[in-house]
mmCIF file of C-alpha atoms in Angstrom:
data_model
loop_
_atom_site.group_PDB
_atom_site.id
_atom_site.type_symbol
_atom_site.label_atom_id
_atom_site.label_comp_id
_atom_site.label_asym_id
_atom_site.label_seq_id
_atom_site.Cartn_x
_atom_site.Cartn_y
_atom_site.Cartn_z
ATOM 1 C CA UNK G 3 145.598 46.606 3.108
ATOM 2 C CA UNK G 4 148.324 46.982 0.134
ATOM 3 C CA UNK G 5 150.912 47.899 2.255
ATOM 4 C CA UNK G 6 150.622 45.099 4.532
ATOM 5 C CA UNK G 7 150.493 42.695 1.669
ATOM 6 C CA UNK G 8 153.847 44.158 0.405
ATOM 7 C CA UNK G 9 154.858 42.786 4.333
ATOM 8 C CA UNK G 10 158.028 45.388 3.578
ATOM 9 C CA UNK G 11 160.227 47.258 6.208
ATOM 10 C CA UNK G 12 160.248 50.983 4.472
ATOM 11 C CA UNK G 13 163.909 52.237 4.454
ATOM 12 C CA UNK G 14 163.432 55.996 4.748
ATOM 13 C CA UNK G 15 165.980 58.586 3.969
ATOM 14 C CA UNK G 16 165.755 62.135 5.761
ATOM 15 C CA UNK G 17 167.572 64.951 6.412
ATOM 16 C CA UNK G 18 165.619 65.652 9.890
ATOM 17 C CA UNK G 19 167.489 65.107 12.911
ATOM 18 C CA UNK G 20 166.700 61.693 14.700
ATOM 19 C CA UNK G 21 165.388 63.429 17.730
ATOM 20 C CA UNK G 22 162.476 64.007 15.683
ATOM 21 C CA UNK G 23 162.803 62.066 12.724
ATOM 22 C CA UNK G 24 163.015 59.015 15.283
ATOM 23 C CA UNK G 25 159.586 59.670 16.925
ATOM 24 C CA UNK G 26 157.632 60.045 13.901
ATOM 25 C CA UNK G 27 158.794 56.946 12.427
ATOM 26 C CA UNK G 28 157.685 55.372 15.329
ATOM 27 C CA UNK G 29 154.558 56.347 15.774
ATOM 28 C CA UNK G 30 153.784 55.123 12.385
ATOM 29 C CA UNK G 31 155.366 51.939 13.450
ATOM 30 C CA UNK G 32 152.567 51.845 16.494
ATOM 31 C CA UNK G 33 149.911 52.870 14.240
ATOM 32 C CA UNK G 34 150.362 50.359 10.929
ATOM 33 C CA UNK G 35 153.022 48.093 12.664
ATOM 34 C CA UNK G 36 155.238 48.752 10.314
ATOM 35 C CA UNK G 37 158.760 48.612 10.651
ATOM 36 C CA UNK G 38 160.942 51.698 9.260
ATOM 37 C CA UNK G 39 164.560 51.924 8.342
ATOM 38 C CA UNK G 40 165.848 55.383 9.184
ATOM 39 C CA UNK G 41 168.751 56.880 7.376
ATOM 40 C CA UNK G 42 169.783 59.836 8.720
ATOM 41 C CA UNK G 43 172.211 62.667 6.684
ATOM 42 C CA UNK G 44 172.629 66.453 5.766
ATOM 43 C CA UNK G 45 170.867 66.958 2.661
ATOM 44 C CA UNK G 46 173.465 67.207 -0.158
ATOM 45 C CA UNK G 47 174.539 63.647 1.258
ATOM 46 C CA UNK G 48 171.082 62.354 0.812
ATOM 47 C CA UNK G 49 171.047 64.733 -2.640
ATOM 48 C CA UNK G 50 174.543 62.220 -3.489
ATOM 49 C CA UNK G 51 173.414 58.989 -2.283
ATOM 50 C CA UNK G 52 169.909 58.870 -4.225
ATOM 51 C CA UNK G 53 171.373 60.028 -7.540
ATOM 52 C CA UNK G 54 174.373 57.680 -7.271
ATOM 53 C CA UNK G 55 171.879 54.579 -6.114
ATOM 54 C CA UNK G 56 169.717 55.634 -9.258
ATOM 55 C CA UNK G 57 172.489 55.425 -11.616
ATOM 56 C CA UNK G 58 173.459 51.835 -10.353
ATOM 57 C CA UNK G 59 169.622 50.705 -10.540
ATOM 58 C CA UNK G 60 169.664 50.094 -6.600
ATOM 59 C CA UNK G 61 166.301 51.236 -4.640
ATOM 60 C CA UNK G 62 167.693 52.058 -1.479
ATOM 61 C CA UNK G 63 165.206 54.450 -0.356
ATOM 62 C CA UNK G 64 161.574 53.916 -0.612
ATOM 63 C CA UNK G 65 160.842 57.940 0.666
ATOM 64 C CA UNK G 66 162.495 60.833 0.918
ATOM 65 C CA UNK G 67 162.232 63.532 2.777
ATOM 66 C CA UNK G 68 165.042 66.930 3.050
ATOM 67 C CA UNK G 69 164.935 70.360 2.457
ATOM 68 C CA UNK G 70 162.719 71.529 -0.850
ATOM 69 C CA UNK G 71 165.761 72.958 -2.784
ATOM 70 C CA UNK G 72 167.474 69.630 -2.758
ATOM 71 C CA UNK G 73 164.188 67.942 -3.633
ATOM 72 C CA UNK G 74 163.666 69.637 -6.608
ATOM 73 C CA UNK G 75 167.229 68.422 -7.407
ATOM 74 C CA UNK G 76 166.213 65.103 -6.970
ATOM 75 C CA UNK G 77 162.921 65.279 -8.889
ATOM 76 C CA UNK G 78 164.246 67.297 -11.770
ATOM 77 C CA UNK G 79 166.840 64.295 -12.096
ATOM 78 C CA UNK G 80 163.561 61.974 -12.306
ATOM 79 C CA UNK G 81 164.353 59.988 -8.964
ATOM 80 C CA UNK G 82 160.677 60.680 -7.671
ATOM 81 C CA UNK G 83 157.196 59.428 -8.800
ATOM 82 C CA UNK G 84 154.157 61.594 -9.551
ATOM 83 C CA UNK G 85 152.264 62.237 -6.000
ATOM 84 C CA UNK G 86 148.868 61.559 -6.524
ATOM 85 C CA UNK G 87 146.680 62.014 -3.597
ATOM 86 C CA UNK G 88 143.911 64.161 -2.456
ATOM 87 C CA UNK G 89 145.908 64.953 0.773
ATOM 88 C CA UNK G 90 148.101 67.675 -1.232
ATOM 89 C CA UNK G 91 144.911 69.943 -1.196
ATOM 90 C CA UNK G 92 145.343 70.505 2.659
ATOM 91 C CA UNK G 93 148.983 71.233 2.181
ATOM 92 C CA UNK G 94 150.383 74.743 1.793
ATOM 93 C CA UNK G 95 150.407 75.786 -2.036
ATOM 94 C CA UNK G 96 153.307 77.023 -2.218
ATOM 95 C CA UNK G 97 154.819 73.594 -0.622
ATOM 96 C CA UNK G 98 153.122 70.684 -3.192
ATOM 97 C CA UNK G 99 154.562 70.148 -6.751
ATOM 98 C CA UNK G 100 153.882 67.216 -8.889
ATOM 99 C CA UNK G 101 156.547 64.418 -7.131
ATOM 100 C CA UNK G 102 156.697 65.919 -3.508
ATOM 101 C CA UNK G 103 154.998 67.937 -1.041
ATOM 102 C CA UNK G 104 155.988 69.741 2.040
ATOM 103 C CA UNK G 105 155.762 68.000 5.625
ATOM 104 C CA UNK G 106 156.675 71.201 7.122
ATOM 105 C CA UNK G 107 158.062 74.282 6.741
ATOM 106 C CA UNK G 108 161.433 75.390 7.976
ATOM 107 C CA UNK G 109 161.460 78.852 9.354
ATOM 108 C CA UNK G 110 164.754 80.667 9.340
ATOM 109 C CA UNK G 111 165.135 83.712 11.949
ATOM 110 C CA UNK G 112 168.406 85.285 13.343
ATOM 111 C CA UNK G 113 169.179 84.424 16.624
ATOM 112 C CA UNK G 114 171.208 85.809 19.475
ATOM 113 C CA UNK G 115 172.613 84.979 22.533
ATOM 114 C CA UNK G 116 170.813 86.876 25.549
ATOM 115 C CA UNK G 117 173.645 86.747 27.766
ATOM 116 C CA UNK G 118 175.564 88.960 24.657
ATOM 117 C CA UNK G 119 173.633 91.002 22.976
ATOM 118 C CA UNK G 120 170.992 92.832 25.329
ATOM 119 C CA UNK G 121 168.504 95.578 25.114
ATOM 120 C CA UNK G 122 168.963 97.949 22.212
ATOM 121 C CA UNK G 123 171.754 95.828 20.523
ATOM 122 C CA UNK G 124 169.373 92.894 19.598
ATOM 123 C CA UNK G 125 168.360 93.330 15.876
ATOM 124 C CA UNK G 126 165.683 94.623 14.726
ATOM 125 C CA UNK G 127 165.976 94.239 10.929
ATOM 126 C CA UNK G 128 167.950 91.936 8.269
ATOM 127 C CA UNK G 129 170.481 94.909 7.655
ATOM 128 C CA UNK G 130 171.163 95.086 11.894
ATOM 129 C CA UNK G 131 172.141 91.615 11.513
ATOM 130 C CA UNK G 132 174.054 91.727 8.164
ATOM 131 C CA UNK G 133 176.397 94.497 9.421
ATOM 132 C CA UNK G 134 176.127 93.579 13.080
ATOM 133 C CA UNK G 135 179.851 94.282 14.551
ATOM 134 C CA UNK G 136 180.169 91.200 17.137
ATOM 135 C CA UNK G 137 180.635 87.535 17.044
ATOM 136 C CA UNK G 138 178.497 86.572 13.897
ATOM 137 C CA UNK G 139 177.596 82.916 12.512
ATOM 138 C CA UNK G 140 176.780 81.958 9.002
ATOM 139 C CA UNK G 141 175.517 78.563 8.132
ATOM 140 C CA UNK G 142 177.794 77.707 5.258
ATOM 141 C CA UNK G 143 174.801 75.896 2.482
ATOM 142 C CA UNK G 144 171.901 78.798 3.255
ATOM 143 C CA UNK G 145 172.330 79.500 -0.730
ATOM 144 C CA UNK G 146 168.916 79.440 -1.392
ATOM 145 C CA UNK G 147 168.307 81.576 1.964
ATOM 146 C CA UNK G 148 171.154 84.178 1.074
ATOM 147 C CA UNK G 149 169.583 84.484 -2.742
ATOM 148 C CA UNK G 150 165.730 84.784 -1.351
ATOM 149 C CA UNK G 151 167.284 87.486 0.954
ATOM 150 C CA UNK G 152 168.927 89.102 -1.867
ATOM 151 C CA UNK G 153 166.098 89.293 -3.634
ATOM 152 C CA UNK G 154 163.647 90.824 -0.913
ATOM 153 C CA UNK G 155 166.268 93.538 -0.819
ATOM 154 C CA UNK G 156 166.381 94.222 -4.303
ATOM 155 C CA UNK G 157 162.408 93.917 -4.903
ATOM 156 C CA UNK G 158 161.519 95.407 -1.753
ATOM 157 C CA UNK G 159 163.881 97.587 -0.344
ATOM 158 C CA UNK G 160 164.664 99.140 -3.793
ATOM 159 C CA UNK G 161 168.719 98.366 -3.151
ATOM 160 C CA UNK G 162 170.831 97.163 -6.592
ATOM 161 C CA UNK G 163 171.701 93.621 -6.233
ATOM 162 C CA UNK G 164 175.491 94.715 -6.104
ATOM 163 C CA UNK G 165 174.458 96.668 -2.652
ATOM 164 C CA UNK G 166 172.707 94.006 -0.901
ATOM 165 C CA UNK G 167 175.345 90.927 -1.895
ATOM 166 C CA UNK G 168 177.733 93.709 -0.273
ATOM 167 C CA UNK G 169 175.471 93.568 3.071
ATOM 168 C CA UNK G 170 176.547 89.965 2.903
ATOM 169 C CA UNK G 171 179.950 90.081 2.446
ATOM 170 C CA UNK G 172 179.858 92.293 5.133
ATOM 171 C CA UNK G 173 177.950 89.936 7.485
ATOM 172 C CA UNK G 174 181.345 87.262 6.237
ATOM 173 C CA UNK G 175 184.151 89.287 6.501
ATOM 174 C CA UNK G 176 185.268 87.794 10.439
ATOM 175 C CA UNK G 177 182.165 85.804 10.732
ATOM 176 C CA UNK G 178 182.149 81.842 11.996
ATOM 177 C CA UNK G 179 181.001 79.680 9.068
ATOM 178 C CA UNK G 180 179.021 76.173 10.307
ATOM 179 C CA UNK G 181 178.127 73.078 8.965
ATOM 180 C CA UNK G 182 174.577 72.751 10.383
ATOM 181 C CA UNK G 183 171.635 74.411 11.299
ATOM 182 C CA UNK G 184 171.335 72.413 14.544
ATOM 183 C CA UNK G 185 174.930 72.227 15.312
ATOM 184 C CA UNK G 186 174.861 76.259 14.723
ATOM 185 C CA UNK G 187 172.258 77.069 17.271
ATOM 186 C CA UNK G 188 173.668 74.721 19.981
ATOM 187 C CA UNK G 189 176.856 76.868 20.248
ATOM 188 C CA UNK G 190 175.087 79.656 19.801
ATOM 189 C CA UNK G 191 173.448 78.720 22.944
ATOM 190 C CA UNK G 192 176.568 77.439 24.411
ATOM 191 C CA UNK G 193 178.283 80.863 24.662
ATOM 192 C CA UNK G 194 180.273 80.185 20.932
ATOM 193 C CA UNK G 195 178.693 83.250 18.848
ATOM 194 C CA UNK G 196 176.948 86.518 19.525
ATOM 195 C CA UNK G 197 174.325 85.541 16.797
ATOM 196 C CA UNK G 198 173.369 83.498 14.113
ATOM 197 C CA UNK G 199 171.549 84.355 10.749
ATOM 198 C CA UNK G 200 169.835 81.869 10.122
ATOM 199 C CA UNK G 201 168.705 79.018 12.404
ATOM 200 C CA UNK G 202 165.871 77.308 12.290
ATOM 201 C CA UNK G 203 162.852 78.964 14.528
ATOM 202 C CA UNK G 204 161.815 75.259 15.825
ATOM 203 C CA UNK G 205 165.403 74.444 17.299
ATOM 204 C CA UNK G 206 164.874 77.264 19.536
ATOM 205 C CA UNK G 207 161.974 76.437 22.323
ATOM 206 C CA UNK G 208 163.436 73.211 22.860
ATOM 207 C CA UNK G 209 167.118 74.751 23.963
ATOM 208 C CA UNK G 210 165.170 77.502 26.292
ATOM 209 C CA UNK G 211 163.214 75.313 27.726
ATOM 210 C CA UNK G 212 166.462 73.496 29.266
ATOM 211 C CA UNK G 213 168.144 77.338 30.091
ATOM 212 C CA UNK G 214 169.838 78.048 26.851
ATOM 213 C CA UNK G 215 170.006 81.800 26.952
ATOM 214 C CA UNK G 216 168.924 82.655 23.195
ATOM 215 C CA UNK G 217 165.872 84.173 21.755
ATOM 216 C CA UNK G 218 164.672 85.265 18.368
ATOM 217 C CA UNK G 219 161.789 87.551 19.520
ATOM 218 C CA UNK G 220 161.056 89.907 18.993
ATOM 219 C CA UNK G 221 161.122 88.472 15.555
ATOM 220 C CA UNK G 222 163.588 90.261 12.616
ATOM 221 C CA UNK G 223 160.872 89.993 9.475
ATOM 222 C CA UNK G 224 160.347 88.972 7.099
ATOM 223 C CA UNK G 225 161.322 85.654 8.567
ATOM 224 C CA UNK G 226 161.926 83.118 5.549
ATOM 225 C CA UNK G 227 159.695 79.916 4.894
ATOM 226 C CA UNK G 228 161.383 77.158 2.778
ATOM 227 C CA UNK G 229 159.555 74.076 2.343
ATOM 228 C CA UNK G 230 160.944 70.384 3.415
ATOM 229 C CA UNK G 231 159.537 68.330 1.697
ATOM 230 C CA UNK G 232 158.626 63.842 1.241
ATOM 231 C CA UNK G 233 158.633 61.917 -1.718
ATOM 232 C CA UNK G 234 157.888 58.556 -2.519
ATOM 233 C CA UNK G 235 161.251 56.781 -4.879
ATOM 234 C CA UNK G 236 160.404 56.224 -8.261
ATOM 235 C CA UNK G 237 162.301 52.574 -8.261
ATOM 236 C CA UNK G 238 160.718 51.568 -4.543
ATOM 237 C CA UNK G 239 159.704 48.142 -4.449
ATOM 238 C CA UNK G 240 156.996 48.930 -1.738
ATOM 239 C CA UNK G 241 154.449 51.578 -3.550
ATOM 240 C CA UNK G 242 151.830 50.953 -1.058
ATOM 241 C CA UNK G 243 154.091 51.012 2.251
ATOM 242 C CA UNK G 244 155.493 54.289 0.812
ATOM 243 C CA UNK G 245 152.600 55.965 -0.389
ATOM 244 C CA UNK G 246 150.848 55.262 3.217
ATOM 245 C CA UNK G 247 153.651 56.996 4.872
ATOM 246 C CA UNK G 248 153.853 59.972 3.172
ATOM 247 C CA UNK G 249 150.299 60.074 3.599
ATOM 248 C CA UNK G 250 150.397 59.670 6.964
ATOM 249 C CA UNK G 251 152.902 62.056 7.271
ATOM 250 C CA UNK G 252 151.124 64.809 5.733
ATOM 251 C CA UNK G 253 147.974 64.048 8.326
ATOM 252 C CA UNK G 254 148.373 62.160 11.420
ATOM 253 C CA UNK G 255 151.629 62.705 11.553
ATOM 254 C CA UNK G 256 151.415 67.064 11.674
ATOM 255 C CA UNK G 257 150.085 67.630 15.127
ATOM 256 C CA UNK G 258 153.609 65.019 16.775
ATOM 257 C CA UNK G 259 155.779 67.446 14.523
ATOM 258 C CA UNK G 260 153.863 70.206 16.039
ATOM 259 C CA UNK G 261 154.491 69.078 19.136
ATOM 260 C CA UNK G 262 158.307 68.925 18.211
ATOM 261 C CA UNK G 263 157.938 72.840 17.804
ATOM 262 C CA UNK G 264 157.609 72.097 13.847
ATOM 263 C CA UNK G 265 155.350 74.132 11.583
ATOM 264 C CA UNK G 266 153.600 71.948 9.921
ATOM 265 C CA UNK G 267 152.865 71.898 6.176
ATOM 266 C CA UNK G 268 149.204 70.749 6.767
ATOM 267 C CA UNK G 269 146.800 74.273 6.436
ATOM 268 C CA UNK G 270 144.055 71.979 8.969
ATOM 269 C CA UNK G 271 146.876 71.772 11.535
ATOM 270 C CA UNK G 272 147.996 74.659 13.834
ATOM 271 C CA UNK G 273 151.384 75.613 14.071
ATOM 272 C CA UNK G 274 154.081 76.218 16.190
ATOM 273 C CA UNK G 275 155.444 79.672 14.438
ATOM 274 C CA UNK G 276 153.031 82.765 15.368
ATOM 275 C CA UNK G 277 150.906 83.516 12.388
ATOM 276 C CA UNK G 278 151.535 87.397 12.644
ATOM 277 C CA UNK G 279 155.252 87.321 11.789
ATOM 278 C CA UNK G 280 155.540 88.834 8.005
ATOM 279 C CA UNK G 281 156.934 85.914 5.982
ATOM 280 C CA UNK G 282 158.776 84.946 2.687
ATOM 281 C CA UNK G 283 158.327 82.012 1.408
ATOM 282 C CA UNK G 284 160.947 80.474 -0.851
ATOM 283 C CA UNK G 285 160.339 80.386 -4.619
ATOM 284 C CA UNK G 286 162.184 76.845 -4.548
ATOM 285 C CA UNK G 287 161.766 75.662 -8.435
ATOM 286 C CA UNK G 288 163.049 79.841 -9.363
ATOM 287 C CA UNK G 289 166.058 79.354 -7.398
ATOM 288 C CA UNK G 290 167.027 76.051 -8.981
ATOM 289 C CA UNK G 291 166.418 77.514 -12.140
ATOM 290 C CA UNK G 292 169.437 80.245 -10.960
ATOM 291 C CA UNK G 293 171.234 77.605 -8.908
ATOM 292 C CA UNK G 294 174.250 77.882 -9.995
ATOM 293 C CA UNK G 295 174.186 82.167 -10.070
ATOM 294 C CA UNK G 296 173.209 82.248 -6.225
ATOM 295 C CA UNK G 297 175.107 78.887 -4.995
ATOM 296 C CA UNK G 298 178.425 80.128 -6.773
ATOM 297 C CA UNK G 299 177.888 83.645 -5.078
ATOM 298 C CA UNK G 300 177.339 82.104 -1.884
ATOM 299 C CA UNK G 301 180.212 79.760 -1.685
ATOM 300 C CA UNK G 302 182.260 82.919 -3.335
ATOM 301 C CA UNK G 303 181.214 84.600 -0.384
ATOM 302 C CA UNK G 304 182.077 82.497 2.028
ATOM 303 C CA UNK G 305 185.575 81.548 0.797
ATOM 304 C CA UNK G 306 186.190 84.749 0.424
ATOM 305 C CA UNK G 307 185.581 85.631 4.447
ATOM 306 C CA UNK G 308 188.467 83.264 4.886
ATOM 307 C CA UNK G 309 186.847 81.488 7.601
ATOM 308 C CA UNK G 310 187.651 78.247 8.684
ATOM 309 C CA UNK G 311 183.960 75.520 8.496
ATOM 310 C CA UNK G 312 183.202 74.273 12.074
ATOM 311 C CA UNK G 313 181.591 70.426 11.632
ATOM 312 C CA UNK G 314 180.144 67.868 13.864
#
């Protein structure tokens, strides 16, 4: 009843692809009639757009919603206000802070190209990939991915951290470097690579359904789980309209993302990643705290592989 007293159109910005991003907004539209304004971008531009609108005092967005890394950015700058709603309880611990909460989770798996790397040569663990001698392809802002790796390798494997950054430098040294998750997996499946590192699981079903040759089973594990995450603007003029999306986001809204091959955030709604893959999820707020340590490695990393970024 708020919200449609507000009588606003809810300007939304998101780092999901439209395919996706599109449909949800509209079914919210259907159910509340509710118009939404979709603004679409990779997340550091939506990471530069909100800070720069809240240091001119303009309230562009009235949610946001991109990776959890970036989020935390964003919240730690104080662009976000508190999230206060019993709906957080259904959503995955690890995913729900004080300002935002997860919408779903973003699983990132190698992936190879059937047609290229058959039988025996698929991988079957994180150092097959890392030092796999073929047409490799790095997505060139997996920072947070790279140091969560890192860190499994170091905890878990017992390796010093100066042996498993080496893994990675030799996963760059002739690799392709790409702008996009998305755009990555499509020329994967288009014949471009041998593998990728790290796509996203959900882009996957949706390219073999229309004949892309690629798979990502059987699974390399631990498969990494990073939050992405919604947030209502601290300067939004519509508190209602905004809280009622993000609330209907984080219920209604899970079983259409599911059906979008998403993993939903929401514990009470079944996913579209197999629940007996070993997982690790991100430690988002740790890896802020070492941003700049595993981002400056990263981008070392990949400048130092001399490869040249394929964009959109």
């Amino acid at each position: 009843e708020l919200a449609v007293e507000e009588g606003c159109e809810l300007s939304f910005y998101t780092s999901t692809n439209v395919d996706e991003s599109g449909p949800l907004t509209d079914a919210f539209t259907d159910a509340y009639d509710i118009d939404v304004a979709l603004y679409r971008a990779g997340s550091e531009t939506i990471v530069q757009r909100v800070l720069e609108e809240g240091e001119a005092n303009f309230p562009g967005a009235d949610v946001v919603g991109t990776n959890g890394p970036e989020m935390t950015i964003m919240a730690n700058e104080g662009m976000f206000a508190p999230l206060e709603t019993p709906i957080t309880e259904d959503i995955a611990d690890f995913a729900v802070t004080e300002h935002w909460a997860g919408y779903y989770l973003q699983i990132l798996v190698p992936v190879w190209n059937t047609d290229r790397v058959t039988g025996d040569a698929a991988p079957q663990t994180w150092e097959d990939v890392l030092t796999y001698d073929g047409n490799l392809a790095l997505e060139v802002g997996d920072w947070d991915w790279f140091a969560t790796l890192t860190k499994y390798f170091t905890d878990e494997q017992g390796m010093s951290e100066e042996e498993a950054t080496d893994l990675f430098r030799q996963a760059a040294d002739g690799a392709s470097v790409v702008d996009g998750h998305t755009l990555m997996t499509e020329l994967l499946a288009a014949g471009e690579y041998d593998m990728t590192a790290s796509s996203y699981q959900n882009r996957v079903p949706s390219l073999v359904a229309d004949g892309a040759p690629i798979s990502w089973e059987p699974p390399v594990e631990p498969s990494i789980v990073r939050p992405n995450a919604i947030a209502v603007h601290r300067d939004t003029d519509c508190p209602a309209t905004a809280l009622l999306f993000v609330e209907w986001t984080l219920t209604d809204g899970q079983s259409l993302l599911a059906e979008l091959d998403y993993t939903p955030a929401n514990t009470t709604v079944e996913g579209a990643f197999p629940e007996d893959v070993e997982t690790i999820l991100v430690d988002v707020e740790a890896l802020i705290r070492e941003r700049d340590k595993w981002e400056g490695l990263y981008e070392e990393i990949i400048r130092e592989s001399g490869a040249q970024l394929i964009e959109e």
